[in-house]
């Protein structure tokens, strides 16, 4: 039996808290596919210690921007606590087919981002929950930039070439750039003069 790598799985949601007294959990959803979660579907819960266990979804409903999930065999608050911070995944081979022109955000990690044809850097991570659009964490020359993966800024995605082409508003990369040593020094000097 061969070990499966994390690239063999797609994270659809992450458990953020327990919800209710009968084992329900609330999860932030990382999928834009409508009706991706259905009663009876099987998910794999990846815990912080990298252990996976299969769960069967019994019931689900939206609640305050999260999705409440009830799994078979998870029937108490203490059962639900074992799922805290778990990533809810499916095997890559089981993921839903997307319409033409749509991409899985998880496939973007490792792609190079271009802004108006100029290379910005490589996508290191994708973060959810900070706003309407996922944030691409783009790394270049030891700096990280937070770039919203918003349709309004997107010119195209070419997964074959591992490229994401964007047309970002002027100044966005400067706003999201880490503060330089020179700027830190200016801030310290400004505080000491007050």
PDB file of C-alpha atoms in Angstrom:
ATOM      1  CA  UNK A   1       0.000   0.000   0.000  1.00  0.00           C
ATOM      2  CA  UNK A   2       1.490   3.359  -0.979  1.00  0.00           C
ATOM      3  CA  UNK A   3       1.176   6.505   1.107  1.00  0.00           C
ATOM      4  CA  UNK A   4      -0.860   9.283  -0.448  1.00  0.00           C
ATOM      5  CA  UNK A   5       0.548  12.783  -0.589  1.00  0.00           C
ATOM      6  CA  UNK A   6      -1.412  15.870   0.399  1.00  0.00           C
ATOM      7  CA  UNK A   7      -1.574  16.795  -3.296  1.00  0.00           C
ATOM      8  CA  UNK A   8      -3.900  13.809  -3.782  1.00  0.00           C
ATOM      9  CA  UNK A   9      -6.591  15.652  -1.759  1.00  0.00           C
ATOM     10  CA  UNK A  10      -8.607  18.858  -2.133  1.00  0.00           C
ATOM     11  CA  UNK A  11      -9.715  20.853   0.911  1.00  0.00           C
ATOM     12  CA  UNK A  12     -13.347  21.927   0.579  1.00  0.00           C
ATOM     13  CA  UNK A  13     -13.809  23.426   4.057  1.00  0.00           C
ATOM     14  CA  UNK A  14     -12.148  23.917   7.444  1.00  0.00           C
ATOM     15  CA  UNK A  15     -13.899  23.321  10.789  1.00  0.00           C
ATOM     16  CA  UNK A  16     -13.758  26.514  12.871  1.00  0.00           C
ATOM     17  CA  UNK A  17     -15.955  25.688  15.887  1.00  0.00           C
ATOM     18  CA  UNK A  18     -18.460  23.341  17.445  1.00  0.00           C
ATOM     19  CA  UNK A  19     -22.089  24.300  16.846  1.00  0.00           C
ATOM     20  CA  UNK A  20     -24.836  22.865  19.004  1.00  0.00           C
ATOM     21  CA  UNK A  21     -25.051  19.996  21.472  1.00  0.00           C
ATOM     22  CA  UNK A  22     -25.419  17.036  19.149  1.00  0.00           C
ATOM     23  CA  UNK A  23     -21.998  16.966  17.466  1.00  0.00           C
ATOM     24  CA  UNK A  24     -22.547  19.659  14.849  1.00  0.00           C
ATOM     25  CA  UNK A  25     -19.597  21.739  13.656  1.00  0.00           C
ATOM     26  CA  UNK A  26     -19.411  25.044  11.788  1.00  0.00           C
ATOM     27  CA  UNK A  27     -17.021  25.227   8.842  1.00  0.00           C
ATOM     28  CA  UNK A  28     -15.719  27.920   6.520  1.00  0.00           C
ATOM     29  CA  UNK A  29     -16.256  26.729   2.967  1.00  0.00           C
ATOM     30  CA  UNK A  30     -13.384  26.867   0.469  1.00  0.00           C
ATOM     31  CA  UNK A  31     -15.424  25.898  -2.584  1.00  0.00           C
ATOM     32  CA  UNK A  32     -17.485  28.082  -4.887  1.00  0.00           C
ATOM     33  CA  UNK A  33     -19.161  25.062  -6.488  1.00  0.00           C
ATOM     34  CA  UNK A  34     -22.909  25.391  -5.748  1.00  0.00           C
ATOM     35  CA  UNK A  35     -24.384  22.500  -3.780  1.00  0.00           C
ATOM     36  CA  UNK A  36     -20.915  20.962  -3.339  1.00  0.00           C
ATOM     37  CA  UNK A  37     -21.947  19.526   0.016  1.00  0.00           C
ATOM     38  CA  UNK A  38     -24.840  17.060   0.007  1.00  0.00           C
ATOM     39  CA  UNK A  39     -26.319  14.708   2.571  1.00  0.00           C
ATOM     40  CA  UNK A  40     -24.722  11.283   2.389  1.00  0.00           C
ATOM     41  CA  UNK A  41     -21.430  12.449   0.875  1.00  0.00           C
ATOM     42  CA  UNK A  42     -18.192  11.130   2.305  1.00  0.00           C
ATOM     43  CA  UNK A  43     -15.460  13.548   3.384  1.00  0.00           C
ATOM     44  CA  UNK A  44     -12.010  13.006   4.838  1.00  0.00           C
ATOM     45  CA  UNK A  45     -11.170  15.021   7.954  1.00  0.00           C
ATOM     46  CA  UNK A  46      -7.455  15.903   8.082  1.00  0.00           C
ATOM     47  CA  UNK A  47      -6.468  16.753  11.657  1.00  0.00           C
ATOM     48  CA  UNK A  48      -3.583  18.970  12.751  1.00  0.00           C
ATOM     49  CA  UNK A  49      -1.470  15.826  13.361  1.00  0.00           C
ATOM     50  CA  UNK A  50      -1.935  14.856   9.660  1.00  0.00           C
ATOM     51  CA  UNK A  51      -4.306  11.953  10.415  1.00  0.00           C
ATOM     52  CA  UNK A  52      -7.285  11.439   8.089  1.00  0.00           C
ATOM     53  CA  UNK A  53     -10.572   9.820   8.961  1.00  0.00           C
ATOM     54  CA  UNK A  54     -13.592   9.289   6.766  1.00  0.00           C
ATOM     55  CA  UNK A  55     -16.867  10.938   7.745  1.00  0.00           C
ATOM     56  CA  UNK A  56     -20.363  10.680   6.285  1.00  0.00           C
ATOM     57  CA  UNK A  57     -22.395  13.879   6.103  1.00  0.00           C
ATOM     58  CA  UNK A  58     -25.865  13.441   7.657  1.00  0.00           C
ATOM     59  CA  UNK A  59     -27.181  16.993   7.549  1.00  0.00           C
ATOM     60  CA  UNK A  60     -26.092  20.537   6.695  1.00  0.00           C
ATOM     61  CA  UNK A  61     -27.390  24.092   6.724  1.00  0.00           C
ATOM     62  CA  UNK A  62     -25.977  27.619   6.374  1.00  0.00           C
ATOM     63  CA  UNK A  63     -25.566  29.739   9.506  1.00  0.00           C
ATOM     64  CA  UNK A  64     -24.026  33.238   9.783  1.00  0.00           C
ATOM     65  CA  UNK A  65     -21.667  32.886   6.816  1.00  0.00           C
ATOM     66  CA  UNK A  66     -20.564  29.371   7.784  1.00  0.00           C
ATOM     67  CA  UNK A  67     -21.885  25.928   6.930  1.00  0.00           C
ATOM     68  CA  UNK A  68     -23.090  23.788   9.835  1.00  0.00           C
ATOM     69  CA  UNK A  69     -22.331  20.106   9.290  1.00  0.00           C
ATOM     70  CA  UNK A  70     -23.612  17.056  11.162  1.00  0.00           C
ATOM     71  CA  UNK A  71     -21.652  13.839  10.611  1.00  0.00           C
ATOM     72  CA  UNK A  72     -22.713  10.255  11.363  1.00  0.00           C
ATOM     73  CA  UNK A  73     -21.182   9.053  14.635  1.00  0.00           C
ATOM     74  CA  UNK A  74     -20.283  12.561  15.822  1.00  0.00           C
ATOM     75  CA  UNK A  75     -23.048  12.967  18.399  1.00  0.00           C
ATOM     76  CA  UNK A  76     -21.743  15.157  21.229  1.00  0.00           C
ATOM     77  CA  UNK A  77     -19.809  18.344  21.809  1.00  0.00           C
ATOM     78  CA  UNK A  78     -16.741  16.328  22.848  1.00  0.00           C
ATOM     79  CA  UNK A  79     -16.981  14.304  19.602  1.00  0.00           C
ATOM     80  CA  UNK A  80     -17.234  17.548  17.638  1.00  0.00           C
ATOM     81  CA  UNK A  81     -14.192  19.005  19.435  1.00  0.00           C
ATOM     82  CA  UNK A  82     -12.042  16.268  17.850  1.00  0.00           C
ATOM     83  CA  UNK A  83     -12.782  17.915  14.482  1.00  0.00           C
ATOM     84  CA  UNK A  84     -11.732  21.471  15.432  1.00  0.00           C
ATOM     85  CA  UNK A  85      -9.368  22.994  12.818  1.00  0.00           C
ATOM     86  CA  UNK A  86      -9.673  19.862  10.663  1.00  0.00           C
ATOM     87  CA  UNK A  87      -9.616  20.296   6.903  1.00  0.00           C
ATOM     88  CA  UNK A  88     -12.555  18.587   5.228  1.00  0.00           C
ATOM     89  CA  UNK A  89     -11.289  17.044   2.033  1.00  0.00           C
ATOM     90  CA  UNK A  90     -12.129  14.863  -0.940  1.00  0.00           C
ATOM     91  CA  UNK A  91      -9.711  12.909  -3.073  1.00  0.00           C
ATOM     92  CA  UNK A  92      -8.559  14.927  -6.067  1.00  0.00           C
ATOM     93  CA  UNK A  93     -10.125  12.292  -8.322  1.00  0.00           C
ATOM     94  CA  UNK A  94     -13.531  12.863  -6.627  1.00  0.00           C
ATOM     95  CA  UNK A  95     -13.702  16.617  -7.010  1.00  0.00           C
ATOM     96  CA  UNK A  96     -16.577  18.159  -8.939  1.00  0.00           C
ATOM     97  CA  UNK A  97     -16.198  19.020 -12.608  1.00  0.00           C
ATOM     98  CA  UNK A  98     -16.079  22.755 -13.159  1.00  0.00           C
ATOM     99  CA  UNK A  99     -17.557  24.777 -15.975  1.00  0.00           C
ATOM    100  CA  UNK A 100     -15.147  25.888 -18.675  1.00  0.00           C
ATOM    101  CA  UNK A 101     -13.150  28.911 -17.522  1.00  0.00           C
ATOM    102  CA  UNK A 102     -13.382  28.044 -13.813  1.00  0.00           C
ATOM    103  CA  UNK A 103     -10.445  26.747 -11.750  1.00  0.00           C
ATOM    104  CA  UNK A 104      -9.897  25.229  -8.362  1.00  0.00           C
ATOM    105  CA  UNK A 105      -8.169  27.770  -6.133  1.00  0.00           C
ATOM    106  CA  UNK A 106      -6.024  24.950  -4.712  1.00  0.00           C
ATOM    107  CA  UNK A 107      -4.538  24.449  -8.206  1.00  0.00           C
ATOM    108  CA  UNK A 108      -3.183  28.014  -8.162  1.00  0.00           C
ATOM    109  CA  UNK A 109      -0.461  27.342  -5.568  1.00  0.00           C
ATOM    110  CA  UNK A 110       2.851  27.304  -7.429  1.00  0.00           C
ATOM    111  CA  UNK A 111       1.601  29.422 -10.338  1.00  0.00           C
ATOM    112  CA  UNK A 112       3.425  32.629 -11.287  1.00  0.00           C
ATOM    113  CA  UNK A 113       1.377  35.848 -11.060  1.00  0.00           C
ATOM    114  CA  UNK A 114       1.737  38.508 -13.753  1.00  0.00           C
ATOM    115  CA  UNK A 115       0.330  42.028 -13.416  1.00  0.00           C
ATOM    116  CA  UNK A 116      -0.138  43.744 -16.782  1.00  0.00           C
ATOM    117  CA  UNK A 117       2.445  41.330 -18.235  1.00  0.00           C
ATOM    118  CA  UNK A 118       5.091  41.948 -15.530  1.00  0.00           C
ATOM    119  CA  UNK A 119       6.009  39.033 -13.263  1.00  0.00           C
ATOM    120  CA  UNK A 120       5.037  39.701  -9.631  1.00  0.00           C
ATOM    121  CA  UNK A 121       6.003  36.382  -7.999  1.00  0.00           C
ATOM    122  CA  UNK A 122       4.898  32.818  -7.250  1.00  0.00           C
ATOM    123  CA  UNK A 123       1.731  31.875  -5.322  1.00  0.00           C
ATOM    124  CA  UNK A 124       2.796  30.259  -2.040  1.00  0.00           C
ATOM    125  CA  UNK A 125      -0.615  29.938  -0.387  1.00  0.00           C
ATOM    126  CA  UNK A 126      -4.275  30.857  -0.674  1.00  0.00           C
ATOM    127  CA  UNK A 127      -6.131  32.256   2.348  1.00  0.00           C
ATOM    128  CA  UNK A 128      -9.871  32.420   2.822  1.00  0.00           C
ATOM    129  CA  UNK A 129     -12.153  34.464   5.043  1.00  0.00           C
ATOM    130  CA  UNK A 130     -10.397  37.835   4.802  1.00  0.00           C
ATOM    131  CA  UNK A 131     -12.960  39.265   2.384  1.00  0.00           C
ATOM    132  CA  UNK A 132     -15.174  38.466  -0.569  1.00  0.00           C
ATOM    133  CA  UNK A 133     -12.335  36.951  -2.613  1.00  0.00           C
ATOM    134  CA  UNK A 134      -9.627  34.504  -1.538  1.00  0.00           C
ATOM    135  CA  UNK A 135      -6.207  36.101  -1.013  1.00  0.00           C
ATOM    136  CA  UNK A 136      -3.292  34.843  -3.054  1.00  0.00           C
ATOM    137  CA  UNK A 137      -0.102  34.957  -0.985  1.00  0.00           C
ATOM    138  CA  UNK A 138       2.475  35.815  -3.641  1.00  0.00           C
ATOM    139  CA  UNK A 139       6.178  35.565  -2.818  1.00  0.00           C
ATOM    140  CA  UNK A 140       8.888  37.518  -4.650  1.00  0.00           C
ATOM    141  CA  UNK A 141      12.439  38.317  -3.562  1.00  0.00           C
ATOM    142  CA  UNK A 142      11.781  37.431   0.059  1.00  0.00           C
ATOM    143  CA  UNK A 143       8.618  39.553   0.242  1.00  0.00           C
ATOM    144  CA  UNK A 144       5.005  38.410   0.368  1.00  0.00           C
ATOM    145  CA  UNK A 145       2.134  40.256  -1.275  1.00  0.00           C
ATOM    146  CA  UNK A 146      -1.564  39.720  -0.552  1.00  0.00           C
ATOM    147  CA  UNK A 147      -3.377  39.762  -3.888  1.00  0.00           C
ATOM    148  CA  UNK A 148      -7.181  39.373  -3.986  1.00  0.00           C
ATOM    149  CA  UNK A 149      -8.192  36.639  -6.420  1.00  0.00           C
ATOM    150  CA  UNK A 150     -11.141  38.713  -7.596  1.00  0.00           C
ATOM    151  CA  UNK A 151     -12.785  38.321 -10.987  1.00  0.00           C
ATOM    152  CA  UNK A 152     -12.563  42.097 -11.494  1.00  0.00           C
ATOM    153  CA  UNK A 153      -8.724  41.888 -11.510  1.00  0.00           C
ATOM    154  CA  UNK A 154      -8.340  38.575 -13.342  1.00  0.00           C
ATOM    155  CA  UNK A 155      -7.273  38.506 -16.996  1.00  0.00           C
ATOM    156  CA  UNK A 156      -6.804  34.746 -17.185  1.00  0.00           C
ATOM    157  CA  UNK A 157      -5.472  31.526 -15.710  1.00  0.00           C
ATOM    158  CA  UNK A 158      -3.335  29.065 -17.663  1.00  0.00           C
ATOM    159  CA  UNK A 159      -2.785  26.005 -15.482  1.00  0.00           C
ATOM    160  CA  UNK A 160      -0.789  24.270 -18.220  1.00  0.00           C
ATOM    161  CA  UNK A 161       1.761  27.099 -18.161  1.00  0.00           C
ATOM    162  CA  UNK A 162       1.257  27.646 -14.386  1.00  0.00           C
ATOM    163  CA  UNK A 163       0.397  31.345 -14.899  1.00  0.00           C
ATOM    164  CA  UNK A 164      -2.178  33.713 -13.443  1.00  0.00           C
ATOM    165  CA  UNK A 165      -2.554  36.950 -15.419  1.00  0.00           C
ATOM    166  CA  UNK A 166      -4.038  39.910 -13.577  1.00  0.00           C
ATOM    167  CA  UNK A 167      -4.727  43.590 -14.092  1.00  0.00           C
ATOM    168  CA  UNK A 168      -4.391  45.005 -10.576  1.00  0.00           C
ATOM    169  CA  UNK A 169      -5.345  48.556  -9.600  1.00  0.00           C
ATOM    170  CA  UNK A 170      -2.383  50.912  -9.580  1.00  0.00           C
ATOM    171  CA  UNK A 171      -0.678  50.954  -6.178  1.00  0.00           C
ATOM    172  CA  UNK A 172      -2.238  47.702  -4.892  1.00  0.00           C
ATOM    173  CA  UNK A 173       1.088  45.867  -4.681  1.00  0.00           C
ATOM    174  CA  UNK A 174       2.700  48.806  -2.873  1.00  0.00           C
ATOM    175  CA  UNK A 175      -0.141  48.918  -0.334  1.00  0.00           C
ATOM    176  CA  UNK A 176       0.177  45.192   0.325  1.00  0.00           C
ATOM    177  CA  UNK A 177       3.979  45.121   0.367  1.00  0.00           C
ATOM    178  CA  UNK A 178       5.745  44.533   3.683  1.00  0.00           C
ATOM    179  CA  UNK A 179       7.120  47.627   5.358  1.00  0.00           C
ATOM    180  CA  UNK A 180      10.777  48.290   4.474  1.00  0.00           C
ATOM    181  CA  UNK A 181      13.565  48.897   7.000  1.00  0.00           C
ATOM    182  CA  UNK A 182      13.718  52.511   5.790  1.00  0.00           C
ATOM    183  CA  UNK A 183       9.978  52.965   6.468  1.00  0.00           C
ATOM    184  CA  UNK A 184      10.372  51.385   9.930  1.00  0.00           C
ATOM    185  CA  UNK A 185      13.186  53.838  10.699  1.00  0.00           C
ATOM    186  CA  UNK A 186      11.060  56.782   9.530  1.00  0.00           C
ATOM    187  CA  UNK A 187       8.216  55.629  11.788  1.00  0.00           C
ATOM    188  CA  UNK A 188      10.554  55.312  14.790  1.00  0.00           C
ATOM    189  CA  UNK A 189      11.948  58.784  14.157  1.00  0.00           C
ATOM    190  CA  UNK A 190       8.455  60.205  13.767  1.00  0.00           C
ATOM    191  CA  UNK A 191       7.376  58.720  17.133  1.00  0.00           C
ATOM    192  CA  UNK A 192      10.460  59.996  18.951  1.00  0.00           C
ATOM    193  CA  UNK A 193       9.792  63.572  17.745  1.00  0.00           C
ATOM    194  CA  UNK A 194       6.302  63.655  19.319  1.00  0.00           C
TER     195      UNK A 194
END
